[in-house]
Short mmCIF file of C-alpha atoms in Angstrom, two decimals:
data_model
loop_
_atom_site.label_atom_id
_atom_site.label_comp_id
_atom_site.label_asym_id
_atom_site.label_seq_id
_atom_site.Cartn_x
_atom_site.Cartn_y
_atom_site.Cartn_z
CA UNK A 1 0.00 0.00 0.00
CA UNK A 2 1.44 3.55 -0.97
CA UNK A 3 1.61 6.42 1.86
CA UNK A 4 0.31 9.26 0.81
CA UNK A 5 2.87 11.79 0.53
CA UNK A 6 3.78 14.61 3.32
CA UNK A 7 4.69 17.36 1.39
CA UNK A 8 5.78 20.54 3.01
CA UNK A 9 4.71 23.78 1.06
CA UNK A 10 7.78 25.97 0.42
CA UNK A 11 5.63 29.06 -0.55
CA UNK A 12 2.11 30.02 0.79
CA UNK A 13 0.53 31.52 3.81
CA UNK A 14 2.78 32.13 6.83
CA UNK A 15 2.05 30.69 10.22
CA UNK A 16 0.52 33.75 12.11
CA UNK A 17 1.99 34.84 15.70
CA UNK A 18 0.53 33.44 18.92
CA UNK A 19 -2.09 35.42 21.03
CA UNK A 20 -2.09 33.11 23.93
CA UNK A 21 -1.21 29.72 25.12
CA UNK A 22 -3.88 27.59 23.27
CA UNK A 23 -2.55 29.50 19.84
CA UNK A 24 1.41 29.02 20.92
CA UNK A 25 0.59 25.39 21.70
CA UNK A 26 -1.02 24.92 17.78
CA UNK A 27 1.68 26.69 16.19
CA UNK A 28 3.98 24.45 18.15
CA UNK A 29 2.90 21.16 17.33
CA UNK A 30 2.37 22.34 13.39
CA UNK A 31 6.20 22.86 13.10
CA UNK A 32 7.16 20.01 15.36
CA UNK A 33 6.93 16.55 15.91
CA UNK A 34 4.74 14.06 17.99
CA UNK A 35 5.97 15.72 21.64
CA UNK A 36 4.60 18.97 20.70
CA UNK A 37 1.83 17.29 19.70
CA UNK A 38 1.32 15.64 22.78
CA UNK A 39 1.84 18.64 24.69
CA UNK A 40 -0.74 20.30 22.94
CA UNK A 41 -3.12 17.56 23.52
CA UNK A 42 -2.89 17.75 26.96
CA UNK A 43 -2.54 21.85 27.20
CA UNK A 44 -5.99 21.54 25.22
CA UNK A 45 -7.46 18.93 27.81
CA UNK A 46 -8.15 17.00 24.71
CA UNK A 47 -7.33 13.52 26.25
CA UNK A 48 -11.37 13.25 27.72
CA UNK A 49 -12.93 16.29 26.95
CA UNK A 50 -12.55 19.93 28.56
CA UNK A 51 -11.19 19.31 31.75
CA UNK A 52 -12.72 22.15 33.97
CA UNK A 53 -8.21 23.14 34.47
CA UNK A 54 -7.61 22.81 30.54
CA UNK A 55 -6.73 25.90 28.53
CA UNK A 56 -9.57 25.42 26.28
CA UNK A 57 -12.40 25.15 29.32
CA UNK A 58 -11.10 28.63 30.40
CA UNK A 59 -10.77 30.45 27.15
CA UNK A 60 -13.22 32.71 25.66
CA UNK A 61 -15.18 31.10 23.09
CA UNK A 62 -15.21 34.20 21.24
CA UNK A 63 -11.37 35.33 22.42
CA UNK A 64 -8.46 35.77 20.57
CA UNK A 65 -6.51 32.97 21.75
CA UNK A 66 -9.07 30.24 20.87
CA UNK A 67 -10.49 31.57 17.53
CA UNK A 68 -6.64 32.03 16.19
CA UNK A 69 -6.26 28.44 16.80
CA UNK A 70 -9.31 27.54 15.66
CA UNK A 71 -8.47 29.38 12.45
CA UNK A 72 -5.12 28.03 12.18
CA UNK A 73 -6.59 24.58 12.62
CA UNK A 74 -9.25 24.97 9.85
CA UNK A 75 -6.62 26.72 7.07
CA UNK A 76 -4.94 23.39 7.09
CA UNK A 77 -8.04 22.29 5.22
CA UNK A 78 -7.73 25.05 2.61
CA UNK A 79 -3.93 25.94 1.33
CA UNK A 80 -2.07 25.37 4.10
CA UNK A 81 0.92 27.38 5.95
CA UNK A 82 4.74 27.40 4.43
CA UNK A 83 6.32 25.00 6.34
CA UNK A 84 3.98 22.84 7.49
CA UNK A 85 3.82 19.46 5.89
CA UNK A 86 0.46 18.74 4.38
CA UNK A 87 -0.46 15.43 5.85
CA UNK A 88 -1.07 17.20 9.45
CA UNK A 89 -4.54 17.98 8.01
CA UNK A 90 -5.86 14.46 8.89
CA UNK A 91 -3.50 14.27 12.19
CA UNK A 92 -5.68 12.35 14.51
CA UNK A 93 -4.66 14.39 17.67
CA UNK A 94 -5.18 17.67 16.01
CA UNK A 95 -8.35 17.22 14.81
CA UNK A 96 -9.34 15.46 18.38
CA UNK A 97 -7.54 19.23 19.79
CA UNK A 98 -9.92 21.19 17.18
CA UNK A 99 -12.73 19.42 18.36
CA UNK A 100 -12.66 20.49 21.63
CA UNK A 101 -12.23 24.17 20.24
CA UNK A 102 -15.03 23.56 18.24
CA UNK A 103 -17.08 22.13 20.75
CA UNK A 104 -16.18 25.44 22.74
CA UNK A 105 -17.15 27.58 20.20
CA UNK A 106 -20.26 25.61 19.14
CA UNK A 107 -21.47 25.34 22.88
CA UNK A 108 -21.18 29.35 23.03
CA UNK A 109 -23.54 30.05 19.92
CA UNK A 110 -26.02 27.63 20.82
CA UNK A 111 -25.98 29.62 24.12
CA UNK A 112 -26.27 32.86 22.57
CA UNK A 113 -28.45 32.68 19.62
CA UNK A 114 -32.37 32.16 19.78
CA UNK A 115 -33.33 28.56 19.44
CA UNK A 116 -36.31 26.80 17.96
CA UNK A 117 -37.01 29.57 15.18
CA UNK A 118 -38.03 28.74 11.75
CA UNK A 119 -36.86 30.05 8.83
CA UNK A 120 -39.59 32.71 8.36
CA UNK A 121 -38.68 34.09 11.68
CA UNK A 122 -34.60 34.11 10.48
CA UNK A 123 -34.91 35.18 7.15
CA UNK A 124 -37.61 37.68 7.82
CA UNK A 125 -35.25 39.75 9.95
CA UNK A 126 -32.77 40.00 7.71
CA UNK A 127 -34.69 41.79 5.28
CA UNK A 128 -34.80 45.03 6.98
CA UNK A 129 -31.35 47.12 7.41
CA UNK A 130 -30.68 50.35 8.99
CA UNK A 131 -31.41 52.97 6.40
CA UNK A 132 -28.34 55.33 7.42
CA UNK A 133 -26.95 56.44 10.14
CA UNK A 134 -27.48 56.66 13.82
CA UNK A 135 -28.54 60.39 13.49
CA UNK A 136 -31.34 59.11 11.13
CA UNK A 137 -32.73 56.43 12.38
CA UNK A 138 -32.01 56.81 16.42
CA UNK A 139 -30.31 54.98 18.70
CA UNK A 140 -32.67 52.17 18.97
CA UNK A 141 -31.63 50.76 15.70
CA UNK A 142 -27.59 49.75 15.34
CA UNK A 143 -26.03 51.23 12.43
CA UNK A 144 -24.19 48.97 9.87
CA UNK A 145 -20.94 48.74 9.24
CA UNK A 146 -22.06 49.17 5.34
CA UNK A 147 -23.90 52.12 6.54
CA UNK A 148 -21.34 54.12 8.25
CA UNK A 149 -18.75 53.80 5.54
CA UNK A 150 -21.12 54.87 3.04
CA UNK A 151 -22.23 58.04 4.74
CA UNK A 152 -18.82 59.07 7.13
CA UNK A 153 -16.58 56.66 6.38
CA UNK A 154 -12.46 57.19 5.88
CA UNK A 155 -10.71 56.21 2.90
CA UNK A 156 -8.12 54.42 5.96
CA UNK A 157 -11.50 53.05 7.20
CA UNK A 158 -12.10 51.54 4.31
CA UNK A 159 -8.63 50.16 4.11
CA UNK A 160 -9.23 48.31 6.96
CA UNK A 161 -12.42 46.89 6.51
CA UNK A 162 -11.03 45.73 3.42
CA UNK A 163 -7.58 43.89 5.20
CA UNK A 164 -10.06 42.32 7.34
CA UNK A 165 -12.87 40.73 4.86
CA UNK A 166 -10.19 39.43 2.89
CA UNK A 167 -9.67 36.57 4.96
CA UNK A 168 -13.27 35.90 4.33
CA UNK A 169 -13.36 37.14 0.69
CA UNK A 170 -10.37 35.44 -0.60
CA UNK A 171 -11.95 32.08 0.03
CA UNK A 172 -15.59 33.59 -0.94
CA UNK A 173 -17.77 30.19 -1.56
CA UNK A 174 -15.00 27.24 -0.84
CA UNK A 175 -16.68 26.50 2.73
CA UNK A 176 -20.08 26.41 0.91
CA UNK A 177 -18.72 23.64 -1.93
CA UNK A 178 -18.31 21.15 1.05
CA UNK A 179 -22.06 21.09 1.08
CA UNK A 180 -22.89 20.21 -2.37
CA UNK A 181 -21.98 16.18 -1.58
CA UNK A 182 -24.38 16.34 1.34
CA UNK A 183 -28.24 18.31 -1.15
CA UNK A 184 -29.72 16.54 -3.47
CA UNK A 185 -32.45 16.89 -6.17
CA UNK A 186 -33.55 20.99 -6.44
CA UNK A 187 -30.99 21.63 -3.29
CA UNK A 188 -28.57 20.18 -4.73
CA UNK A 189 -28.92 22.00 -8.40
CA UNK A 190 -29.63 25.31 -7.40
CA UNK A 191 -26.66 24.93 -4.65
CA UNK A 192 -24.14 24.10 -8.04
CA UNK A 193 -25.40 26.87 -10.09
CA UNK A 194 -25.00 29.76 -7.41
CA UNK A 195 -21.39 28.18 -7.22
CA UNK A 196 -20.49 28.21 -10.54
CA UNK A 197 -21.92 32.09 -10.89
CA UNK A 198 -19.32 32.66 -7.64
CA UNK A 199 -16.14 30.95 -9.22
CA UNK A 200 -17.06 33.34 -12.04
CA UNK A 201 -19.21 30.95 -14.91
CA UNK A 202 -15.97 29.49 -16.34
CA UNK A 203 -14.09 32.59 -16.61
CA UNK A 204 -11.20 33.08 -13.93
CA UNK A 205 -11.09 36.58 -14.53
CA UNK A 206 -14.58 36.64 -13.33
CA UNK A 207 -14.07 34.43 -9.99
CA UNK A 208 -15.50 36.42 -6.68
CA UNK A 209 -12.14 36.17 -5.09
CA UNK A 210 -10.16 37.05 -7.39
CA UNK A 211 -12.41 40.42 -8.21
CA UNK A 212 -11.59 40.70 -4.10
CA UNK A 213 -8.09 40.81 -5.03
CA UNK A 214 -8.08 43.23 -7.33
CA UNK A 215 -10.06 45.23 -5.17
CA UNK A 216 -7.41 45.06 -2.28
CA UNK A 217 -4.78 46.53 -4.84
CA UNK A 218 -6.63 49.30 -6.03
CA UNK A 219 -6.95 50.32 -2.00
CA UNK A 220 -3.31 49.83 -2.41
CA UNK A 221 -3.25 46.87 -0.04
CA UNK A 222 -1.76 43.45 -0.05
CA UNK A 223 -3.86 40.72 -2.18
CA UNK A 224 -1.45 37.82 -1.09
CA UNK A 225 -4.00 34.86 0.12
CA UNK A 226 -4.11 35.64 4.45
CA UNK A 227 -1.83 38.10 4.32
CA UNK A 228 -3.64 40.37 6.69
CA UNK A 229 -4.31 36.89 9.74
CA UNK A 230 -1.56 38.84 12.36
CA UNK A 231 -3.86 42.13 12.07
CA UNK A 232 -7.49 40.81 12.40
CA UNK A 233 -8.66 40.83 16.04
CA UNK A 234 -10.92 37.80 17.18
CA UNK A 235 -13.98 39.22 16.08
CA UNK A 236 -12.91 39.08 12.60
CA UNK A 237 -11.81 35.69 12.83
CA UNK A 238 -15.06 33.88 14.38
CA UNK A 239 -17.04 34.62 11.25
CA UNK A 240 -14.82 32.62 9.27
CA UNK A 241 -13.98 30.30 11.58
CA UNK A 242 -18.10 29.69 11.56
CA UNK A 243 -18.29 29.07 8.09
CA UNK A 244 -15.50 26.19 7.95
CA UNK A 245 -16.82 24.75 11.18
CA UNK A 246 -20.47 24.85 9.71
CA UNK A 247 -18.65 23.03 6.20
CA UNK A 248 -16.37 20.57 7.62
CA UNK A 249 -19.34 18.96 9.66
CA UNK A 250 -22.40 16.84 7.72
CA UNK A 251 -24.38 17.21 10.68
CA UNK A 252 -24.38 20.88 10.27
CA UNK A 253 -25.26 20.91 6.53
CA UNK A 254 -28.86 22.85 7.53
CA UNK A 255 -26.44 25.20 9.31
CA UNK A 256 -24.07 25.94 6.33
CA UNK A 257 -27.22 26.87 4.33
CA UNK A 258 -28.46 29.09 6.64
CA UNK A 259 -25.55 31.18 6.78
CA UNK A 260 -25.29 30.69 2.96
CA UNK A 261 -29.40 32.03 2.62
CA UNK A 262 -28.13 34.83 5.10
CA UNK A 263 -25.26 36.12 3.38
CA UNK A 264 -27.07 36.33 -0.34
CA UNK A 265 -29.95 37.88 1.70
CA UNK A 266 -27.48 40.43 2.80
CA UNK A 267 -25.11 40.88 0.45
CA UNK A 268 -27.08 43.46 -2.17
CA UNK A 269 -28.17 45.39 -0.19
CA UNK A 270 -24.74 46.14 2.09
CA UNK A 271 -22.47 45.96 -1.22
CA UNK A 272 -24.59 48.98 -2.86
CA UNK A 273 -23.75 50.67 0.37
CA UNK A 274 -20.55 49.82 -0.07
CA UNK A 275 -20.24 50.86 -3.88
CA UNK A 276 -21.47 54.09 -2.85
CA UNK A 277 -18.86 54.55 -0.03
CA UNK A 278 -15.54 53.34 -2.62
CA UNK A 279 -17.28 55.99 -5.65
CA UNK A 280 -17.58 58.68 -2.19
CA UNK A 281 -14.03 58.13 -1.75
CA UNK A 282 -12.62 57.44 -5.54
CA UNK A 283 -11.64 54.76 -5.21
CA UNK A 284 -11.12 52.78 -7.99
CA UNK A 285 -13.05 51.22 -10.80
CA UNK A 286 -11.58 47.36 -9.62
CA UNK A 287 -12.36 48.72 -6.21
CA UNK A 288 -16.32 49.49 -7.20
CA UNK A 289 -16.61 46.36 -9.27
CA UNK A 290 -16.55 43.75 -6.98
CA UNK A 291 -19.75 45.31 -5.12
CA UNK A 292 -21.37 46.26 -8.22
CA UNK A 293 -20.64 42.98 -8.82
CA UNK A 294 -22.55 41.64 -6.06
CA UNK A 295 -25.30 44.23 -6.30
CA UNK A 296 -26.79 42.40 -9.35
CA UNK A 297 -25.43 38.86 -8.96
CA UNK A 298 -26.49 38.10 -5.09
CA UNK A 299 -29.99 40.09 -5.79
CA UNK A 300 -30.39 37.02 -8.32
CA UNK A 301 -28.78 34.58 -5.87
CA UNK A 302 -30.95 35.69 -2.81
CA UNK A 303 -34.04 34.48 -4.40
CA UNK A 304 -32.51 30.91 -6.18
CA UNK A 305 -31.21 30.04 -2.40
CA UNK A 306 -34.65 31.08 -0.62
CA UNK A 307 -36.78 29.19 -2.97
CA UNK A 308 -34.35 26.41 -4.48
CA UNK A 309 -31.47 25.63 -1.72
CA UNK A 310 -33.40 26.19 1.18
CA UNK A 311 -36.53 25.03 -0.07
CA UNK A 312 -35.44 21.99 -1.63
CA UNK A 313 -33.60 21.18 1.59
CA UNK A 314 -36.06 21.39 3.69
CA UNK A 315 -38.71 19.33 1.08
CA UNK A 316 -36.30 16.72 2.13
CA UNK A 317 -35.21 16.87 5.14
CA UNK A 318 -38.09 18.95 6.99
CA UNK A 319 -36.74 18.24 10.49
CA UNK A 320 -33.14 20.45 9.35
CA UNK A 321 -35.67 23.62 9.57
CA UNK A 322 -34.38 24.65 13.04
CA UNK A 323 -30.82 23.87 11.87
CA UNK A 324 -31.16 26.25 8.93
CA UNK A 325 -32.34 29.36 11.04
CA UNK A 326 -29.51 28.74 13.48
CA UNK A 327 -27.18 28.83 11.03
CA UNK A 328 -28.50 32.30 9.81
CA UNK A 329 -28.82 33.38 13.09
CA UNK A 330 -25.05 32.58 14.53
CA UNK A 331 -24.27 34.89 11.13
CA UNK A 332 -26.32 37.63 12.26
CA UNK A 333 -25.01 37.12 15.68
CA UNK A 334 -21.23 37.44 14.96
CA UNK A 335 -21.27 39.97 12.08
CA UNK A 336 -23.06 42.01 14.64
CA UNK A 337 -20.61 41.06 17.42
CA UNK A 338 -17.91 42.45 14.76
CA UNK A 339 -19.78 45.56 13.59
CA UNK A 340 -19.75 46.67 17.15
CA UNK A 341 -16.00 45.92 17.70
CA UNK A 342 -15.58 48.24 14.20
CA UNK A 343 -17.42 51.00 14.67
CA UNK A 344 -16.45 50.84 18.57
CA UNK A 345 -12.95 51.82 17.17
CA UNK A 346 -13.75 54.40 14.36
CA UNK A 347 -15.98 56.49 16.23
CA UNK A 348 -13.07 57.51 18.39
CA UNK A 349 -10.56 57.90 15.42
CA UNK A 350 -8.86 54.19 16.54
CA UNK A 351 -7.77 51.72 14.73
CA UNK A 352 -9.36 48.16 14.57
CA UNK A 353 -6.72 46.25 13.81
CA UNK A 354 -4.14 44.50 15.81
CA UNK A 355 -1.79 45.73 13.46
CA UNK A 356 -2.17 49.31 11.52
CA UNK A 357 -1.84 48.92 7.87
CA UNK A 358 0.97 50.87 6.23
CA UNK A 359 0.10 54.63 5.05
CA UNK A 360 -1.29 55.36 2.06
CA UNK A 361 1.11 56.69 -0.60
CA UNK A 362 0.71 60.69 -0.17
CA UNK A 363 -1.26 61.74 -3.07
CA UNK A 364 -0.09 63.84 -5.84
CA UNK A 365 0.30 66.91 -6.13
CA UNK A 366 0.48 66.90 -2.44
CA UNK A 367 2.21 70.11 0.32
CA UNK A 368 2.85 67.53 3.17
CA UNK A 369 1.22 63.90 4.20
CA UNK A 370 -1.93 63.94 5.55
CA UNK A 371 -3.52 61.23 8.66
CA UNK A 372 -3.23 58.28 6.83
CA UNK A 373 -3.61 55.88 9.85
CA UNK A 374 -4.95 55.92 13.30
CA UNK A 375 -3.45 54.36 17.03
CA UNK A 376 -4.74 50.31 17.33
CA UNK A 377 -7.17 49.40 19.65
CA UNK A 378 -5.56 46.31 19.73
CA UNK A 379 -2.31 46.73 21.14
CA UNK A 380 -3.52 44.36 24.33
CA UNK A 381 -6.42 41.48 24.04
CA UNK A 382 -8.77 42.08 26.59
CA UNK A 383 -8.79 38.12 26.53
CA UNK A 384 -5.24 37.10 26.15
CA UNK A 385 -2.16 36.77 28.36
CA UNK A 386 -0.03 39.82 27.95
CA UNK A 387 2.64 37.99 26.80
CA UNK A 388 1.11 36.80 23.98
CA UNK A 389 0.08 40.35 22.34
#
């Protein structure tokens, strides 16, 4: 019998930098042998569950330390980090370790977001959005992230928001794909053809994440594939991290199309905000196509997934009905938890990332540089040891 090979990637994401010990303990065992593996089993309390001492009973569900390693964990079932050899994506005692993450994270959600709904209840909330911003509407009613960019919004706001979505963006649809094994009939159709519209109909010019790329350079930012891991805070991880752990789990297929249904919902409506906010600013024509892009495309998609994906899902499997408005609801839940951590920052001229992204290139004709950044919020996790910032 042949062993299939353990290549090591010479090129390709680099391994991020720890946040705490759960992280340093991942990072460990990825560029080490069985003892760091070992220790990382039993830092993780992995050996029978969370043990009420264990690093992973005591971390924040929603914390920096855990959803790093969580996310770290998960990329090994995408492209990979440089360095790592390949065939520690099916190591037993990692995946045992990102279970009890998982189970962490899972346990939290189920906690926090409203159970027993249907998916009139889910989806019917989604359909209404702040119409601008807080002065407009009142406090009552959270502004959007969307909505604040397209009204006040920086150009090094912008920027940001940007570096952070790419680590969703860059990957746009892969999670989903993982569901397309586990539909049939109608479901299982209408799933394929939303796919092939979001890998671009045949054309790779046309694929979502590559448009996201091109956006990213015409903000004059890095399009390299997780380039921008080290500067996301937790709150822009967990989203993600959702969407892989919703796509690497068959029982959680009515999940994964939940938060697919609540994304297309979503997405027309915030990207023509967001369209208006890069043409506010100038920014570029590459910059404005990817959410013109999904202005027209997801309007289309919103309605194939409601009636099609969702509804030939649940034709089938009637008891996943619950399942599917959880899914949409955990969305709602962390995108919200995120919005708040954004705007939190921005209102006070901050940063939100861990890391500030380099200044914009002064503009021309120019008598002196401008602000082109603000201070990080982020210089010290309200979650993490101190020695792990």
């Amino acid at each position: 019998m042949t062993a299939i090979p353990d290549l090591v990637r010479a090129t390709g994401p680099v391994l991020p930098t720890a946040r705490g010990p759960l992280s340093a303990a991942v990072l460990t065992a990825l560029t080490g042998g069985r003892p760091e593996t070992a220790a990382l089993f039993r830092e993780a309390g992995a050996e029978a569950g969370p043990e009420p001492g264990s690093e992973a009973a005591a971390a924040d569900p929603y914390g920096e330390d855990l959803q790093l390693a969580l996310y770290v964990l998960y990329e090994l079932h995408y492209r990979g980090f440089a360095g790592v050899p390949e065939g520690r994506e099916w190591d037993p005692d990692l995946l045992r370790v990102r279970g009890v993450l998982e189970d962490r994270f899972l346990t939290a959600l189920r906690r926090d977001v409203p159970a027993g709904r249907t998916v009139a209840d889910a989806f019917g909330e989604l359909l209404l959005e702040p119409a601008g911003p807080v002065a407009l509407h009142g406090d009552d009613q959270q502004e959007s992230v969307a909505a604040y960019l397209q009204h006040r919004g920086e150009l090094w706001q912008l920027r940001e928001y940007a570096a952070l979505r790419s680590l969703y963006h860059l990957k746009e649809a892969d999670p989903h794909a993982w569901v397309i094994p586990r539909l049939a009939g109608r479901a299982k159709a209408a799933m394929v053809a939303v796919e092939y519209d979001e890998f671009g109909a045949g054309r790779a010019e046309n694929v979502h994440a590559r448009l996201f790329a091109e956006l990213l350079r015409d903000l004059d930012l890095d399009a390299a594939y997780g380039h921008y891991l080290d500067a996301a805070p937790g709150p822009a991880l967990a989203p993600v991290n959702l969407m892989s752990l919703f796509g690497l789990h068959r029982s959680l297929r009515g999940a994964l199309v939940g938060h697919f249904a609540c994304v297309e919902i979503t997405s027309s409506p915030g990207s023509r905000r967001l369209a208006a906010a890069l043409r506010r600013l100038e920014a570029g024509e590459a910059a404005q196509r990817f959410y013109d892009e999904h202005v027209e495309a997801d309007a289309v998609h919103e309605q194939v997934v409601r009636r099609e994906v969702v509804g030939g899902l649940l034709e089938d499997e009637p008891a996943l009905e619950s399942d599917v408005a959880f899914g949409a609801d955990a969305t709602v839940f962390l995108e919200d938890r995120l919005g708040a951590a954004l705007l939190e920052c921005w209102r006070v001229g901050a940063s939100a990332l861990r890391v500030p992204l380099q200044p914009l290139p002064p503009p021309e004709p120019s008598p002196g540089p401008g602000p082109t950044g603000a201070p990080t919020a982020w210089a010290e996790s309200p979650d993490a040891d101190p020695d792990w910032a």
